C-alpha cells in the first residue's frame, strides 16, 4: 500500500520554539507539498519541492521553511512558532508535474502553539 | 489568478437523499478539475477528476461534469449513505507543475 506518512498526529509546542514536521513517502514521487488546513479557509499551499534540495514558495510561506535532503522526505520547519500557526498541516506528494496528477496525502499533523 | 468557489456549508441530509455540492472556478486556459474527500481523522483522497470540457468524472456513485460554459464542476450523488459523511473539496490545476488550488471545503453529514 502506497503511503505518505507524517511523523506526528498531534503536537503541542510553546511560542518561540523551533518546530519540525516530518513527512515521508514511499512511492518514489518527485514532487512533495506542504499545506495547512484551517476552518473556513480550506487548504493553502505553504511550500513545495520538485526534486531533492529544491524548494519553491507557495501562497503562504511566511514564518516557514522547508528541507528536502532525500527524495522521500520533506520537512516543514517553523523557526519560531507563533499562536497563529496553530493549524492542521498536511503533506502530499505526486509522481509527475502534469496538471492531471493526483495528490496523495498524509493523515495530517494537528499542531497547537500555546 | 486561479480560484475555486464552493457553496457554503455545512450540509446535512438524510440517508438516500440526493446530493448536489456546487463548485465554480476561475482560471486561465484549460484547467483540470478535481473533487477530493476527507473522511474523519484522515488526509484527503482523490474522489474523481475531469481533465477537459464536457468530461464526466465518476467514482463511488458520485459524478461531476466539467462545464466550461458555466465554469462549474458540481458534485452529485443520487442516494447518499451515512458513510459519505466527510469534508469535500473542489480543486483545480491550472497547468503543469500539478499545483492545486482548493476551495474552502464543505462538510457533509448524512443521518441514518
Tab-separated table of C-alpha atoms in Angstrom:
chain	number	residue	atom	x	y	z
A	1	UNK	CA	0.000	0.000	0.000
A	2	UNK	CA	1.425	3.346	-1.037
A	3	UNK	CA	1.817	5.795	1.773
A	4	UNK	CA	2.552	9.332	2.825
A	5	UNK	CA	3.468	9.242	6.496
A	6	UNK	CA	3.556	12.232	8.801
A	7	UNK	CA	5.589	11.707	11.935
A	8	UNK	CA	3.098	13.061	14.483
A	9	UNK	CA	-0.695	13.118	14.594
A	10	UNK	CA	-0.840	15.700	17.384
A	11	UNK	CA	1.814	18.144	18.523
A	12	UNK	CA	1.772	20.799	21.240
A	13	UNK	CA	4.511	23.435	21.284
A	14	UNK	CA	5.184	26.723	23.007
A	15	UNK	CA	5.506	30.133	21.383
A	16	UNK	CA	9.048	30.735	20.172
A	17	UNK	CA	10.003	27.070	19.893
A	18	UNK	CA	11.538	25.677	16.722
A	19	UNK	CA	9.232	23.019	15.308
A	20	UNK	CA	9.947	20.280	12.786
A	21	UNK	CA	7.162	18.473	10.946
A	22	UNK	CA	8.349	15.416	9.075
A	23	UNK	CA	6.837	13.729	6.036
A	24	UNK	CA	7.972	10.561	4.285
A	25	UNK	CA	6.568	8.990	1.102
A	26	UNK	CA	7.333	5.501	-0.162
A	27	UNK	CA	6.192	5.958	-3.758
A	28	UNK	CA	9.407	7.428	-5.223
A	29	UNK	CA	7.490	10.605	-6.061
A	30	UNK	CA	9.367	13.614	-7.321
A	31	UNK	CA	7.040	16.278	-6.010
A	32	UNK	CA	6.128	16.994	-2.423
A	33	UNK	CA	3.934	19.674	-0.872
A	34	UNK	CA	3.045	21.164	2.490
A	35	UNK	CA	-0.428	22.614	3.048
A	36	UNK	CA	-2.151	23.999	6.087
A	37	UNK	CA	-5.851	23.449	6.623
A	38	UNK	CA	-7.950	25.910	8.599
A	39	UNK	CA	-11.738	26.004	9.069
A	40	UNK	CA	-13.368	28.328	6.577
A	41	UNK	CA	-10.134	28.784	4.639
A	42	UNK	CA	-9.661	25.357	3.113
A	43	UNK	CA	-6.165	24.238	2.135
A	44	UNK	CA	-3.407	26.730	1.495
A	45	UNK	CA	-0.042	25.854	-0.028
A	46	UNK	CA	2.983	26.718	2.107
A	47	UNK	CA	5.941	25.265	0.185
A	48	UNK	CA	6.605	22.611	-2.417
A	49	UNK	CA	9.558	20.776	-3.872
A	50	UNK	CA	10.123	19.208	-7.276
A	51	UNK	CA	13.379	17.490	-6.509
A	52	UNK	CA	15.935	16.881	-3.833
A	53	UNK	CA	17.372	20.132	-2.468
A	54	UNK	CA	14.864	22.142	-4.497
A	55	UNK	CA	12.086	24.188	-2.948
A	56	UNK	CA	9.621	26.831	-4.020
A	57	UNK	CA	7.343	29.122	-2.073
A	58	UNK	CA	3.640	28.553	-2.156
A	59	UNK	CA	0.925	31.029	-1.278
A	60	UNK	CA	1.706	31.497	2.432
A	61	UNK	CA	5.413	30.810	3.080
A	62	UNK	CA	5.963	33.479	5.738
A	63	UNK	CA	7.156	32.032	9.027
A	64	UNK	CA	8.035	28.666	7.480
A	65	UNK	CA	10.974	26.992	5.795
A	66	UNK	CA	11.475	23.521	4.330
A	67	UNK	CA	14.183	20.957	3.799
A	68	UNK	CA	14.451	18.171	1.242
A	69	UNK	CA	17.739	16.329	1.631
A	70	UNK	CA	16.390	12.993	0.396
A	71	UNK	CA	13.789	12.259	-2.250
A	72	UNK	CA	11.405	10.519	0.121
A	73	UNK	CA	11.498	13.068	2.948
A	74	UNK	CA	10.161	16.630	3.082
A	75	UNK	CA	10.363	18.570	6.324
A	76	UNK	CA	8.473	21.697	7.306
A	77	UNK	CA	10.202	23.971	9.810
A	78	UNK	CA	8.662	26.655	11.963
A	79	UNK	CA	11.692	28.701	13.009
A	80	UNK	CA	9.896	30.406	15.896
A	81	UNK	CA	6.395	29.093	16.415
A	82	UNK	CA	3.579	31.553	16.964
A	83	UNK	CA	-0.026	31.059	18.041
A	84	UNK	CA	-1.320	31.921	14.562
A	85	UNK	CA	0.480	28.840	13.276
A	86	UNK	CA	-1.886	26.605	15.218
A	87	UNK	CA	-3.392	24.539	12.426
A	88	UNK	CA	-3.694	21.163	10.706
A	89	UNK	CA	-0.684	20.558	8.471
A	90	UNK	CA	-0.987	18.202	5.517
A	91	UNK	CA	1.835	16.759	3.458
A	92	UNK	CA	1.219	15.475	-0.069
A	93	UNK	CA	3.154	14.030	-2.976
A	94	UNK	CA	2.703	13.418	-6.700
A	95	UNK	CA	4.564	11.359	-9.260
A	96	UNK	CA	4.862	13.938	-12.021
A	97	UNK	CA	4.117	17.548	-12.867
A	98	UNK	CA	1.179	17.183	-15.210
A	99	UNK	CA	-1.962	19.137	-14.438
A	100	UNK	CA	-3.981	15.933	-14.034
A	101	UNK	CA	-1.723	14.264	-11.489
A	102	UNK	CA	-3.465	13.271	-8.305
A	103	UNK	CA	-2.076	14.133	-4.913
A	104	UNK	CA	-1.509	11.527	-2.231
A	105	UNK	CA	-1.980	12.982	1.230
A	106	UNK	CA	-0.769	12.068	4.680
A	107	UNK	CA	-3.213	11.948	7.598
A	108	UNK	CA	-2.112	15.327	8.883
A	109	UNK	CA	-0.458	16.797	11.967
A	110	UNK	CA	-2.620	18.909	14.269
A	111	UNK	CA	-0.240	21.491	15.722
A	112	UNK	CA	-1.188	23.595	18.716
A	113	UNK	CA	1.074	26.503	19.662
A	114	UNK	CA	0.460	27.769	23.192
B	1	UNK	CA	-5.145	34.061	-10.638
B	2	UNK	CA	-6.888	30.747	-10.246
B	3	UNK	CA	-9.659	30.372	-7.713
B	4	UNK	CA	-12.337	27.893	-6.671
B	5	UNK	CA	-15.621	28.802	-5.023
B	6	UNK	CA	-17.703	26.221	-3.195
B	7	UNK	CA	-21.180	26.609	-1.803
B	8	UNK	CA	-21.430	27.427	1.881
B	9	UNK	CA	-21.904	24.607	4.318
B	10	UNK	CA	-22.396	22.528	6.308
B	11	UNK	CA	-24.871	20.264	4.561
B	12	UNK	CA	-26.988	17.744	6.458
B	13	UNK	CA	-29.020	15.124	4.595
B	14	UNK	CA	-30.981	12.021	5.395
B	15	UNK	CA	-29.776	8.694	4.066
B	16	UNK	CA	-30.815	8.033	0.438
B	17	UNK	CA	-31.311	11.735	-0.292
B	18	UNK	CA	-29.978	13.348	-3.468
B	19	UNK	CA	-26.778	15.358	-3.081
B	20	UNK	CA	-25.531	18.354	-5.046
B	21	UNK	CA	-22.487	20.342	-3.981
B	22	UNK	CA	-21.801	23.373	-6.148
B	23	UNK	CA	-18.348	24.364	-7.343
B	24	UNK	CA	-17.370	27.132	-9.739
B	25	UNK	CA	-13.924	28.168	-10.810
B	26	UNK	CA	-11.891	30.969	-12.323
B	27	UNK	CA	-8.822	30.050	-14.341
B	28	UNK	CA	-6.939	30.954	-17.461
B	29	UNK	CA	-6.524	28.324	-20.108
B	30	UNK	CA	-7.844	24.804	-19.655
B	31	UNK	CA	-7.541	23.581	-16.081
B	32	UNK	CA	-8.048	20.069	-14.787
B	33	UNK	CA	-10.752	19.804	-12.134
B	34	UNK	CA	-10.902	17.541	-9.088
B	35	UNK	CA	-13.024	16.563	-6.138
B	36	UNK	CA	-11.151	15.415	-3.048
B	37	UNK	CA	-12.779	13.903	0.043
B	38	UNK	CA	-11.532	13.904	3.632
B	39	UNK	CA	-13.065	11.315	5.954
B	40	UNK	CA	-12.867	11.968	9.705
B	41	UNK	CA	-9.323	11.648	11.022
B	42	UNK	CA	-7.793	11.078	7.606
B	43	UNK	CA	-5.961	13.001	4.917
B	44	UNK	CA	-7.555	13.983	1.648
B	45	UNK	CA	-8.013	11.442	-1.119
B	46	UNK	CA	-8.976	11.888	-4.721
B	47	UNK	CA	-12.655	11.175	-5.360
B	48	UNK	CA	-12.865	11.985	-9.074
B	49	UNK	CA	-11.406	14.209	-11.750
B	50	UNK	CA	-12.006	15.615	-15.240
B	51	UNK	CA	-9.293	16.938	-17.481
B	52	UNK	CA	-11.190	18.627	-20.320
B	53	UNK	CA	-14.507	20.283	-21.072
B	54	UNK	CA	-17.594	18.007	-21.065
B	55	UNK	CA	-15.668	15.189	-19.369
B	56	UNK	CA	-17.583	13.442	-16.595
B	57	UNK	CA	-15.672	12.096	-13.635
B	58	UNK	CA	-17.280	9.371	-11.548
B	59	UNK	CA	-16.418	7.201	-8.562
B	60	UNK	CA	-18.309	5.507	-5.692
B	61	UNK	CA	-21.642	6.712	-7.098
B	62	UNK	CA	-20.502	10.340	-7.247
B	63	UNK	CA	-20.400	12.256	-10.535
B	64	UNK	CA	-19.254	15.665	-11.724
B	65	UNK	CA	-19.222	17.143	-15.226
B	66	UNK	CA	-16.702	19.724	-16.400
B	67	UNK	CA	-18.808	22.593	-17.763
B	68	UNK	CA	-16.636	25.173	-19.447
B	69	UNK	CA	-19.540	27.406	-20.466
B	70	UNK	CA	-20.622	27.858	-16.844
B	71	UNK	CA	-17.130	27.310	-15.316
B	72	UNK	CA	-18.614	24.739	-12.981
B	73	UNK	CA	-17.865	21.261	-11.673
B	74	UNK	CA	-20.791	20.386	-9.399
B	75	UNK	CA	-20.662	17.140	-7.425
B	76	UNK	CA	-23.757	14.913	-7.392
B	77	UNK	CA	-24.847	11.615	-5.908
B	78	UNK	CA	-28.238	10.071	-6.341
B	79	UNK	CA	-28.519	8.390	-2.937
B	80	UNK	CA	-26.157	9.280	-0.114
B	81	UNK	CA	-25.136	6.926	2.684
B	82	UNK	CA	-24.033	7.567	6.251
B	83	UNK	CA	-20.535	6.530	5.180
B	84	UNK	CA	-20.415	9.519	2.788
B	85	UNK	CA	-20.180	11.891	5.757
B	86	UNK	CA	-16.951	13.783	5.153
B	87	UNK	CA	-15.474	17.079	4.021
B	88	UNK	CA	-15.499	17.601	0.249
B	89	UNK	CA	-13.034	19.863	-1.559
B	90	UNK	CA	-13.237	21.088	-5.119
B	91	UNK	CA	-9.859	21.859	-6.696
B	92	UNK	CA	-8.275	22.878	-9.950
B	93	UNK	CA	-4.870	22.525	-11.504
B	94	UNK	CA	-4.135	25.352	-13.897
B	95	UNK	CA	-1.351	23.780	-15.873
B	96	UNK	CA	1.911	21.938	-15.451
B	97	UNK	CA	3.621	21.533	-12.091
B	98	UNK	CA	0.447	19.993	-10.619
B	99	UNK	CA	-0.096	22.727	-8.061
B	100	UNK	CA	-3.671	22.528	-6.913
B	101	UNK	CA	-5.881	25.408	-5.871
B	102	UNK	CA	-8.513	24.223	-3.397
B	103	UNK	CA	-11.907	25.534	-2.462
B	104	UNK	CA	-12.760	26.040	1.205
B	105	UNK	CA	-14.371	22.646	1.572
B	106	UNK	CA	-17.845	21.713	2.694
B	107	UNK	CA	-18.841	19.332	5.470
B	108	UNK	CA	-21.494	16.766	4.615
B	109	UNK	CA	-23.309	14.927	7.387
B	110	UNK	CA	-25.692	12.102	6.495
B	111	UNK	CA	-28.246	10.983	9.087
B	112	UNK	CA	-29.489	7.390	9.245
